[in-house]
Tab-separated table of C-alpha atoms in Angstrom:
chain	number	residue	atom	x	y	z
A	1	MET	CA	-36.608	-64.342	163.867
A	2	THR	CA	-36.472	-67.917	165.065
A	3	ASP	CA	-33.813	-68.304	167.706
A	4	LEU	CA	-31.697	-71.316	166.862
A	5	THR	CA	-29.227	-70.440	169.597
A	6	SER	CA	-31.708	-71.263	172.345
A	7	PRO	CA	-30.081	-72.144	175.685
A	8	ASP	CA	-31.899	-75.471	175.632
A	9	ASP	CA	-29.109	-77.507	174.103
A	10	PRO	CA	-30.701	-80.117	171.815
A	11	THR	CA	-27.985	-82.626	172.661
A	12	ALA	CA	-28.129	-82.199	176.437
A	13	ASP	CA	-29.200	-85.280	178.372
A	14	ALA	CA	-29.654	-87.272	175.162
A	15	PRO	CA	-29.443	-91.056	175.653
A	16	ALA	CA	-26.098	-92.518	174.673
A	17	ASP	CA	-27.681	-94.647	171.921
A	18	THR	CA	-29.534	-91.727	170.283
A	19	PRO	CA	-28.418	-91.489	166.638
A	20	GLU	CA	-26.696	-88.318	165.550
A	21	PRO	CA	-29.174	-85.901	163.946
A	22	ARG	CA	-28.854	-85.406	160.217
A	23	LEU	CA	-27.445	-81.988	159.345
A	24	VAL	CA	-29.492	-80.009	156.833
A	25	SER	CA	-27.321	-77.254	155.403
A	26	ALA	CA	-29.095	-76.385	152.148
A	27	PRO	CA	-32.720	-76.067	151.018
A	28	ALA	CA	-34.217	-78.791	148.865
A	29	GLU	CA	-34.621	-76.388	145.944
A	30	ALA	CA	-32.418	-73.601	144.641
A	31	LEU	CA	-33.187	-70.230	146.182
A	32	ARG	CA	-35.348	-67.850	144.210
A	33	PRO	CA	-34.275	-64.216	143.985
A	34	VAL	CA	-35.472	-62.198	146.972
A	35	VAL	CA	-38.818	-60.467	146.358
A	36	GLU	CA	-37.923	-56.780	146.135
A	37	ASP	CA	-40.497	-55.226	143.788
A	38	GLU	CA	-44.156	-55.338	142.830
A	39	ARG	CA	-43.634	-57.701	139.899
A	40	ARG	CA	-41.938	-60.318	142.033
A	41	LEU	CA	-44.502	-59.793	144.782
A	42	ARG	CA	-47.305	-60.596	142.336
A	43	GLU	CA	-45.436	-63.767	141.334
A	44	LEU	CA	-45.174	-64.735	145.002
A	45	VAL	CA	-48.887	-64.123	145.602
A	46	ALA	CA	-49.862	-66.196	142.567
A	47	SER	CA	-47.533	-69.031	143.568
A	48	VAL	CA	-48.763	-69.154	147.166
A	49	ALA	CA	-52.378	-69.035	145.976
A	50	ASP	CA	-51.733	-72.113	143.804
A	51	GLY	CA	-50.134	-73.969	146.717
A	52	HIS	CA	-51.929	-76.175	149.207
A	53	GLY	CA	-51.888	-76.954	152.919
A	54	PRO	CA	-50.506	-74.833	155.771
A	55	ILE	CA	-47.953	-72.107	155.142
A	56	ALA	CA	-44.737	-71.866	157.148
A	57	ILE	CA	-43.797	-68.275	158.038
A	58	ASP	CA	-40.800	-66.751	159.786
A	59	ALA	CA	-39.284	-63.288	160.050
A	60	GLU	CA	-35.792	-61.977	160.681
A	61	ARG	CA	-35.299	-58.773	162.644
A	62	ALA	CA	-32.229	-56.709	163.486
A	63	SER	CA	-32.498	-56.814	167.256
A	64	GLY	CA	-29.488	-55.190	168.877
A	65	PHE	CA	-28.657	-53.323	165.664
A	66	ARG	CA	-31.708	-51.258	164.663
A	67	TYR	CA	-34.366	-49.343	166.559
A	68	GLY	CA	-37.547	-51.318	167.184
A	69	GLN	CA	-38.491	-54.823	166.144
A	70	LYS	CA	-39.527	-54.510	162.508
A	71	ALA	CA	-38.906	-57.319	160.045
A	72	TYR	CA	-36.016	-57.129	157.584
A	73	LEU	CA	-36.726	-60.449	155.885
A	74	VAL	CA	-39.853	-62.606	155.695
A	75	GLN	CA	-39.655	-66.290	154.771
A	76	LEU	CA	-42.603	-68.326	153.510
A	77	ARG	CA	-42.966	-71.909	152.357
A	78	ARG	CA	-46.053	-73.776	151.175
A	79	ALA	CA	-46.482	-77.120	149.457
A	80	GLY	CA	-46.829	-76.542	145.743
A	81	ALA	CA	-45.313	-73.067	145.998
A	82	GLY	CA	-41.880	-73.711	147.495
A	83	THR	CA	-39.885	-71.201	149.524
A	84	TRP	CA	-40.011	-67.448	149.013
A	85	LEU	CA	-37.952	-64.744	150.700
A	86	VAL	CA	-39.352	-61.204	150.861
A	87	ASP	CA	-37.514	-57.954	151.551
A	88	PRO	CA	-40.034	-55.905	153.564
A	89	VAL	CA	-37.864	-52.804	153.283
A	90	MET	CA	-38.570	-52.767	149.534
A	91	CYS	CA	-42.059	-54.274	149.898
A	92	PRO	CA	-43.461	-52.800	153.127
A	93	ASP	CA	-47.111	-53.524	152.270
A	94	LEU	CA	-47.927	-57.230	152.022
A	95	SER	CA	-51.711	-56.833	152.226
A	96	GLU	CA	-51.979	-58.373	148.740
A	97	LEU	CA	-50.377	-61.512	150.164
A	98	GLN	CA	-52.771	-61.340	153.122
A	99	ASP	CA	-55.645	-61.845	150.686
A	100	VAL	CA	-54.382	-65.347	149.851
A	101	VAL	CA	-52.948	-66.453	153.212
A	102	GLY	CA	-55.473	-64.887	155.577
A	103	ASP	CA	-57.596	-68.045	155.741
A	104	VAL	CA	-54.682	-70.482	155.540
A	105	GLU	CA	-53.232	-72.080	158.676
A	106	TRP	CA	-49.931	-70.410	159.501
A	107	VAL	CA	-47.121	-72.421	161.044
A	108	LEU	CA	-44.666	-70.461	163.178
A	109	HIS	CA	-42.158	-71.280	165.897
A	110	ALA	CA	-42.505	-68.973	168.928
A	111	ALA	CA	-45.258	-66.995	167.231
A	112	THR	CA	-45.272	-64.086	169.670
A	113	GLN	CA	-41.802	-63.097	168.427
A	114	ASP	CA	-42.923	-62.629	164.826
A	115	LEU	CA	-46.628	-61.775	164.852
A	116	PRO	CA	-46.175	-58.063	165.747
A	117	CYS	CA	-43.681	-57.343	162.972
A	118	LEU	CA	-45.760	-59.346	160.468
A	119	ALA	CA	-48.821	-57.322	161.473
A	120	ASP	CA	-46.882	-54.152	160.646
A	121	LEU	CA	-46.640	-55.484	157.087
A	122	GLY	CA	-50.376	-56.165	156.845
A	123	LEU	CA	-50.237	-59.885	157.645
A	124	HIS	CA	-52.673	-61.276	160.245
A	125	PRO	CA	-53.461	-64.981	160.779
A	126	THR	CA	-56.952	-66.324	161.360
A	127	ARG	CA	-55.573	-69.816	162.104
A	128	LEU	CA	-52.119	-70.827	163.267
A	129	PHE	CA	-50.028	-73.593	164.763
A	130	ASP	CA	-47.113	-72.628	167.004
A	131	THR	CA	-44.570	-75.460	167.068
A	132	GLU	CA	-42.745	-73.968	170.063
A	133	LEU	CA	-45.879	-73.660	172.194
A	134	GLY	CA	-47.106	-77.017	170.960
A	135	SER	CA	-43.842	-78.598	172.083
A	136	ARG	CA	-44.281	-77.041	175.530
A	137	LEU	CA	-47.789	-78.429	175.853
A	138	ALA	CA	-46.505	-81.817	174.728
A	139	GLY	CA	-44.084	-81.815	177.657
A	140	ARG	CA	-40.852	-81.391	175.751
A	141	PRO	CA	-38.185	-80.047	178.165
A	142	ARG	CA	-36.332	-78.176	175.372
A	143	VAL	CA	-38.424	-76.282	172.855
A	144	GLY	CA	-36.035	-74.187	170.780
A	145	LEU	CA	-36.345	-74.819	167.047
A	146	ALA	CA	-33.113	-76.811	166.902
A	147	ALA	CA	-34.124	-79.012	169.848
A	148	ALA	CA	-37.659	-79.561	168.519
A	149	MET	CA	-36.439	-80.505	165.052
A	150	GLU	CA	-33.893	-82.912	166.449
A	151	HIS	CA	-36.437	-84.596	168.721
A	152	TYR	CA	-39.320	-84.825	166.270
A	153	LEU	CA	-37.567	-85.047	162.883
A	154	GLY	CA	-34.059	-86.282	163.693
A	155	ILE	CA	-32.422	-83.364	161.904
A	156	THR	CA	-30.416	-80.308	162.851
A	157	LEU	CA	-30.052	-77.096	160.896
A	158	ALA	CA	-27.015	-75.003	160.083
A	159	LYS	CA	-27.307	-72.076	162.506
A	160	GLU	CA	-24.194	-69.957	162.268
A	161	HIS	CA	-26.036	-66.803	161.083
A	162	SER	CA	-28.665	-66.512	163.813
A	163	ALA	CA	-27.317	-63.274	165.338
A	164	GLN	CA	-26.587	-61.295	162.176
A	165	ASP	CA	-27.655	-57.747	161.360
A	166	TRP	CA	-30.540	-58.532	159.013
A	167	SER	CA	-30.824	-54.899	157.976
A	168	THR	CA	-27.605	-55.414	155.966
A	169	ARG	CA	-28.074	-54.899	152.238
A	170	PRO	CA	-27.455	-56.792	150.091
A	171	LEU	CA	-27.978	-59.856	152.259
A	172	PRO	CA	-25.162	-62.380	151.719
A	173	GLU	CA	-26.127	-65.664	150.080
A	174	PRO	CA	-25.201	-67.807	153.128
A	175	TRP	CA	-27.575	-65.739	155.249
A	176	LEU	CA	-30.394	-66.281	152.772
A	177	VAL	CA	-29.762	-70.024	152.862
A	178	TYR	CA	-29.924	-69.960	156.645
A	179	ALA	CA	-33.187	-67.996	156.537
A	180	ALA	CA	-34.751	-70.375	154.019
A	181	LEU	CA	-33.892	-73.362	156.208
A	182	ASP	CA	-35.988	-71.911	159.035
A	183	VAL	CA	-39.144	-72.722	157.066
A	184	GLU	CA	-37.839	-75.704	155.080
A	185	VAL	CA	-39.393	-78.404	157.267
A	186	LEU	CA	-41.519	-76.313	159.615
A	187	VAL	CA	-44.753	-77.889	158.347
A	188	ASP	CA	-43.242	-81.356	158.889
A	189	LEU	CA	-42.435	-80.300	162.449
A	190	ARG	CA	-45.995	-79.047	162.847
A	191	ASP	CA	-47.369	-82.458	161.830
A	192	ALA	CA	-45.079	-84.298	164.245
A	193	VAL	CA	-45.932	-82.011	167.169
A	194	ASP	CA	-49.624	-82.281	166.333
A	195	GLU	CA	-49.415	-86.076	166.375
A	196	ASP	CA	-47.696	-85.931	169.766
A	197	LEU	CA	-50.411	-83.653	171.156
A	198	ARG	CA	-53.154	-85.918	169.796
A	199	SER	CA	-51.576	-89.002	171.327
A	200	GLN	CA	-51.614	-87.253	174.731
A	201	GLY	CA	-55.169	-85.956	174.397
A	202	LYS	CA	-53.985	-82.339	174.373
A	203	SER	CA	-55.191	-81.214	170.947
A	204	GLY	CA	-58.066	-79.264	172.472
A	205	TRP	CA	-55.714	-77.437	174.825
A	206	ALA	CA	-53.430	-76.508	171.951
A	207	ALA	CA	-56.347	-75.358	169.806
A	208	GLU	CA	-57.435	-72.893	172.508
A	209	GLU	CA	-53.900	-71.548	172.853
A	210	PHE	CA	-53.457	-71.157	169.108
A	211	GLU	CA	-56.809	-69.412	168.763
A	212	ALA	CA	-55.750	-66.919	171.435
A	213	LEU	CA	-52.532	-66.225	169.517
A	214	THR	CA	-54.461	-65.124	166.431
A	215	HIS	CA	-55.469	-62.053	168.445
A	216	PHE	CA	-51.947	-61.306	169.703
A	217	ARG	CA	-50.683	-57.899	168.564
A	218	GLY	CA	-47.671	-57.571	170.842
A	219	PRO	CA	-47.111	-56.766	174.512
A	220	ALA	CA	-49.018	-53.856	175.989
A	221	PRO	CA	-47.006	-50.604	176.048
A	222	LYS	CA	-45.091	-50.295	179.302
A	223	VAL	CA	-45.748	-47.458	181.709
A	224	ASP	CA	-42.428	-45.754	182.450
A	225	PRO	CA	-40.332	-48.108	180.290
A	226	TRP	CA	-37.193	-46.428	181.650
A	227	ARG	CA	-37.781	-48.356	184.869
A	228	LYS	CA	-36.507	-51.455	183.044
A	229	THR	CA	-33.003	-49.960	182.970
A	230	SER	CA	-30.596	-52.649	184.099
A	231	GLY	CA	-29.093	-51.777	187.469
A	232	LEU	CA	-31.865	-49.335	188.430
A	233	HIS	CA	-32.037	-50.916	191.888
A	234	LYS	CA	-28.777	-49.138	192.730
A	235	VAL	CA	-30.475	-45.743	192.413
A	236	ARG	CA	-31.941	-44.955	195.828
A	237	THR	CA	-33.252	-41.381	195.467
A	238	ARG	CA	-36.093	-39.834	193.485
A	239	ARG	CA	-33.643	-37.293	192.084
A	240	GLY	CA	-31.472	-40.135	190.854
A	241	LEU	CA	-34.527	-41.750	189.252
A	242	ALA	CA	-35.218	-38.467	187.474
A	243	VAL	CA	-31.687	-38.543	186.053
A	244	VAL	CA	-32.209	-42.099	184.786
A	245	ARG	CA	-35.531	-41.116	183.208
A	246	GLU	CA	-34.088	-38.078	181.433
A	247	LEU	CA	-31.054	-39.988	180.164
A	248	TRP	CA	-33.208	-42.925	179.030
A	249	GLU	CA	-35.610	-40.668	177.129
A	250	THR	CA	-32.728	-38.739	175.541
A	251	ARG	CA	-31.097	-41.994	174.470
A	252	ASP	CA	-34.373	-43.283	173.050
A	253	ARG	CA	-34.886	-40.154	170.935
A	254	LEU	CA	-31.338	-40.359	169.587
A	255	ALA	CA	-31.686	-44.081	168.844
A	256	GLN	CA	-34.931	-43.526	166.981
A	257	ASP	CA	-33.410	-40.675	164.960
A	258	ARG	CA	-30.386	-42.802	164.080
A	259	ASP	CA	-32.412	-46.012	163.617
A	260	CYS	CA	-30.145	-48.008	165.862
A	261	SER	CA	-30.478	-50.029	169.034
A	262	PRO	CA	-30.582	-47.782	172.142
A	263	GLY	CA	-27.834	-49.869	173.709
A	264	ARG	CA	-25.522	-48.795	170.892
A	265	VAL	CA	-26.112	-45.141	171.758
A	266	LEU	CA	-25.492	-45.470	175.490
A	267	GLY	CA	-25.418	-48.520	177.713
A	268	ASP	CA	-27.573	-48.960	180.803
A	269	ALA	CA	-24.474	-49.111	183.000
A	270	ALA	CA	-23.460	-45.585	181.945
A	271	ILE	CA	-26.978	-44.266	182.616
A	272	VAL	CA	-26.968	-45.675	186.133
A	273	GLU	CA	-23.433	-44.439	186.799
A	274	LEU	CA	-24.444	-40.895	185.846
A	275	ALA	CA	-27.394	-41.118	188.241
A	276	LEU	CA	-25.240	-42.074	191.238
A	277	PRO	CA	-23.161	-39.595	193.252
A	278	SER	CA	-19.594	-40.860	193.060
A	279	GLY	CA	-17.410	-38.291	194.812
A	280	ALA	CA	-17.096	-37.483	198.493
A	281	ASP	CA	-18.584	-34.064	197.733
A	282	GLY	CA	-21.552	-35.592	195.898
A	283	THR	CA	-20.216	-34.833	192.424
A	284	ARG	CA	-20.848	-37.168	189.510
A	285	ARG	CA	-18.187	-38.825	187.406
A	286	THR	CA	-18.427	-38.751	183.630
A	287	PRO	CA	-18.312	-42.390	182.507
A	288	ARG	CA	-15.976	-43.193	179.642
A	289	ALA	CA	-18.970	-44.185	177.505
A	290	VAL	CA	-20.275	-40.590	177.410
A	291	GLN	CA	-16.975	-38.775	176.937
A	292	ARG	CA	-17.326	-38.754	173.148
A	293	ASN	CA	-20.429	-36.557	173.361
A	294	PRO	CA	-20.657	-35.403	176.974
A	295	GLN	CA	-22.668	-32.237	176.322
A	296	VAL	CA	-25.800	-34.188	175.360
A	297	TRP	CA	-25.721	-36.429	178.395
A	298	LEU	CA	-24.626	-33.857	180.963
A	299	ALA	CA	-27.366	-31.523	179.710
A	300	ALA	CA	-29.870	-34.302	180.360
A	301	VAL	CA	-28.483	-34.704	183.882
A	302	ASP	CA	-28.772	-30.942	184.451
A	303	ARG	CA	-32.417	-30.951	183.331
A	304	ALA	CA	-33.207	-33.682	185.844
A	305	MET	CA	-31.332	-31.911	188.632
A	306	LEU	CA	-33.352	-28.716	188.079
A	307	LEU	CA	-36.752	-30.384	188.286
A	308	PRO	CA	-38.946	-29.289	191.206
A	309	GLU	CA	-39.655	-31.899	193.844
A	310	ASP	CA	-43.245	-32.428	192.743
A	311	GLU	CA	-42.083	-33.473	189.247
A	312	LEU	CA	-39.687	-36.173	190.423
A	313	PRO	CA	-40.741	-39.773	189.688
A	314	ALA	CA	-42.139	-41.918	192.463
A	315	TYR	CA	-40.044	-44.759	193.802
A	316	HIS	CA	-42.620	-47.286	192.601
A	317	LEU	CA	-45.490	-47.244	190.155
A	318	PRO	CA	-48.966	-47.742	191.583
A	319	SER	CA	-50.203	-51.255	190.885
A	320	ASP	CA	-53.660	-52.699	190.360
A	321	GLY	CA	-52.364	-56.116	191.370
A	322	PRO	CA	-51.384	-57.719	194.646
A	323	PRO	CA	-48.389	-56.508	196.668
A	324	PRO	CA	-44.978	-58.128	196.224
A	325	GLN	CA	-45.109	-61.740	197.359
A	326	ARG	CA	-42.456	-61.165	200.031
A	327	ALA	CA	-44.934	-58.887	201.836
A	328	TRP	CA	-47.839	-61.335	201.838
A	329	ALA	CA	-46.989	-63.051	205.123
A	330	ASP	CA	-47.265	-59.729	206.975
A	331	LYS	CA	-50.178	-58.237	205.050
A	332	ASP	CA	-52.369	-61.337	204.722
A	333	PRO	CA	-51.037	-64.571	206.234
A	334	VAL	CA	-54.037	-66.566	204.968
A	335	ALA	CA	-53.405	-65.456	201.393
A	336	ALA	CA	-49.715	-66.323	201.780
A	337	ALA	CA	-50.590	-69.798	203.018
A	338	ARG	CA	-53.082	-70.272	200.199
A	339	LEU	CA	-50.541	-69.234	197.604
A	340	GLY	CA	-47.991	-71.714	198.916
A	341	ALA	CA	-50.580	-74.482	198.920
A	342	VAL	CA	-51.805	-73.685	195.404
A	343	LYS	CA	-48.267	-73.569	194.045
A	344	GLU	CA	-47.629	-77.064	195.410
A	345	LEU	CA	-50.866	-78.336	193.878
A	346	VAL	CA	-50.102	-76.721	190.520
A	347	ALA	CA	-46.584	-78.176	190.571
A	348	GLY	CA	-48.093	-81.623	191.117
A	349	LEU	CA	-50.558	-81.089	188.291
A	350	SER	CA	-47.734	-79.858	186.056
A	351	ALA	CA	-45.801	-83.073	186.652
A	352	SER	CA	-48.838	-85.292	186.101
A	353	VAL	CA	-49.916	-83.723	182.790
A	354	ALA	CA	-46.382	-82.868	181.595
A	355	VAL	CA	-47.109	-79.178	181.007
A	356	PRO	CA	-44.977	-76.385	182.534
A	357	ALA	CA	-46.696	-74.719	185.488
A	358	GLU	CA	-46.544	-71.307	183.807
A	359	ASN	CA	-48.469	-72.720	180.847
A	360	LEU	CA	-51.152	-74.105	183.159
A	361	LEU	CA	-51.701	-70.591	184.505
A	362	THR	CA	-49.584	-67.467	184.369
A	363	PRO	CA	-47.940	-66.590	187.718
A	364	ASP	CA	-49.553	-63.136	187.637
A	365	THR	CA	-53.061	-64.579	187.219
A	366	LEU	CA	-52.433	-67.085	190.000
A	367	ARG	CA	-51.311	-64.368	192.421
A	368	ARG	CA	-54.229	-62.109	191.556
A	369	VAL	CA	-56.897	-64.738	192.116
A	370	VAL	CA	-55.352	-65.897	195.391
A	371	TRP	CA	-54.989	-62.347	196.704
A	372	ALA	CA	-58.532	-61.314	195.670
A	373	PRO	CA	-60.615	-64.502	195.420
A	374	PRO	CA	-64.259	-64.543	194.323
A	375	VAL	CA	-67.065	-64.502	196.865
A	376	ASP	CA	-68.012	-67.961	195.587
A	377	GLU	CA	-64.944	-70.017	196.453
A	378	SER	CA	-66.205	-73.164	194.789
A	379	ALA	CA	-64.417	-74.577	191.755
A	380	GLN	CA	-67.080	-72.939	189.573
A	381	GLY	CA	-66.543	-69.559	191.257
A	382	PHE	CA	-62.804	-69.760	190.683
A	383	ARG	CA	-63.342	-70.915	187.102
A	384	GLU	CA	-65.405	-67.837	186.323
A	385	ILE	CA	-62.878	-65.413	187.757
A	386	LEU	CA	-60.021	-67.161	185.916
A	387	LEU	CA	-61.882	-66.766	182.630
A	388	ASP	CA	-62.480	-63.084	183.445
A	389	LEU	CA	-58.732	-62.695	183.968
A	390	GLY	CA	-57.982	-64.139	180.529
A	391	ALA	CA	-57.268	-67.801	181.278
A	392	ARG	CA	-58.297	-70.241	178.568
A	393	PRO	CA	-61.150	-72.649	179.368
A	394	TRP	CA	-58.803	-75.654	179.507
A	395	GLN	CA	-56.601	-73.846	182.042
A	396	ALA	CA	-59.541	-72.731	184.163
A	397	GLY	CA	-60.968	-76.237	184.147
A	398	LEU	CA	-57.738	-77.767	185.441
A	399	VAL	CA	-56.684	-75.151	187.980
A	400	SER	CA	-59.987	-73.984	189.499
A	401	PRO	CA	-60.471	-77.185	191.581
A	402	LEU	CA	-56.975	-76.666	193.027
A	403	LEU	CA	-57.828	-73.107	194.017
A	404	ALA	CA	-61.035	-74.309	195.662
A	405	GLU	CA	-59.087	-76.987	197.546
A	406	ALA	CA	-56.558	-74.440	198.835
A	407	ALA	CA	-59.386	-72.097	199.830
A	408	SER	CA	-61.031	-74.895	201.801
A	409	ASP	CA	-57.769	-75.737	203.580
A	410	HIS	CA	-56.961	-72.077	204.296
A	411	PRO	CA	-60.289	-70.269	204.826
A	412	TYR	CA	-60.530	-66.551	205.262
A	413	PRO	CA	-62.252	-65.166	208.348
A	414	PRO	CA	-65.978	-64.533	207.760
A	415	ARG	CA	-66.449	-61.526	205.489
A	416	VAL	CA	-68.523	-58.647	206.733
């Protein structure tokens, strides 16, 4: 789902003489019926096959309402084919469509949001253009779809249905109009962003980023995902962590069974409250949120309380990366000084090329290569290790000389 309610306000900091963007509240053509059966799917495939040029694709999910991140509506638009809306609940296998769009350039906005759920339907791009990422590389300070369309095309879209429950059936007509607008001019936006990138000499950078996205299948599964519970820092004992883990896993099972968002089963605040002793005698309060079905939650607490010591979770997961940055000054003052120097150099490079620092190199990669540098601390040595860590060639080419400069200014003692 393309987020039109991005915090980057498209009107913020606009010059006083900037003309008001033109509101687009309806698609250029009347909406077709939603594709809900094999006959209509074959019509869609034939129409898209007869079209030409890139294909704009978007997906709507039911985040906050349903379990997981699967698509509940897929929108497509291609020149010569028009706009099509597909119900993936009724048509969960779109591999027939993949046969005609697999070699076509896809145009998406914030592709990493939609690629995993599209892959679940059998759709995988071999070429794509991400208008959100392209806008970042072009130096645009606000890159939400609304802001990008206003800047590049001078239009704004009706956006009042961005946070709806897209698992609702039947989908109301105004929602379908909203969904169709997400792909209405996405190819036009692609062309404008591409022209901007070309004018800045950044087309090659964008091409490498887009190629990497064609292999994106979603974030790696988290180890101990329960550790992301909001407010977990308040829990200071391993026994308390065991309570959080048991409650989180119980909630997750219930949410999956009910096909609803885990937060609608039990909030993080209630989980943490149950894990904290609240009475003078060490007893636990029963939060109001669990009083409708206390047996389930209190049983989970009891299971955690009965665990032997050797089955309690550790305070922290072991890491294959560097220690927390706050500990660097004590553990390795040279590395800490290098990191500070490199960050300043990267910030200067970011300003000079108008690309966010995190897009020049991910913070995690930067910390790893500073903490454990290559034996060869030349620019070429740093370039090779950056590539090994997954940096794109354009990133490695820009940042490796900065790492070599910081290494020269802050040398390690001779290695034995």
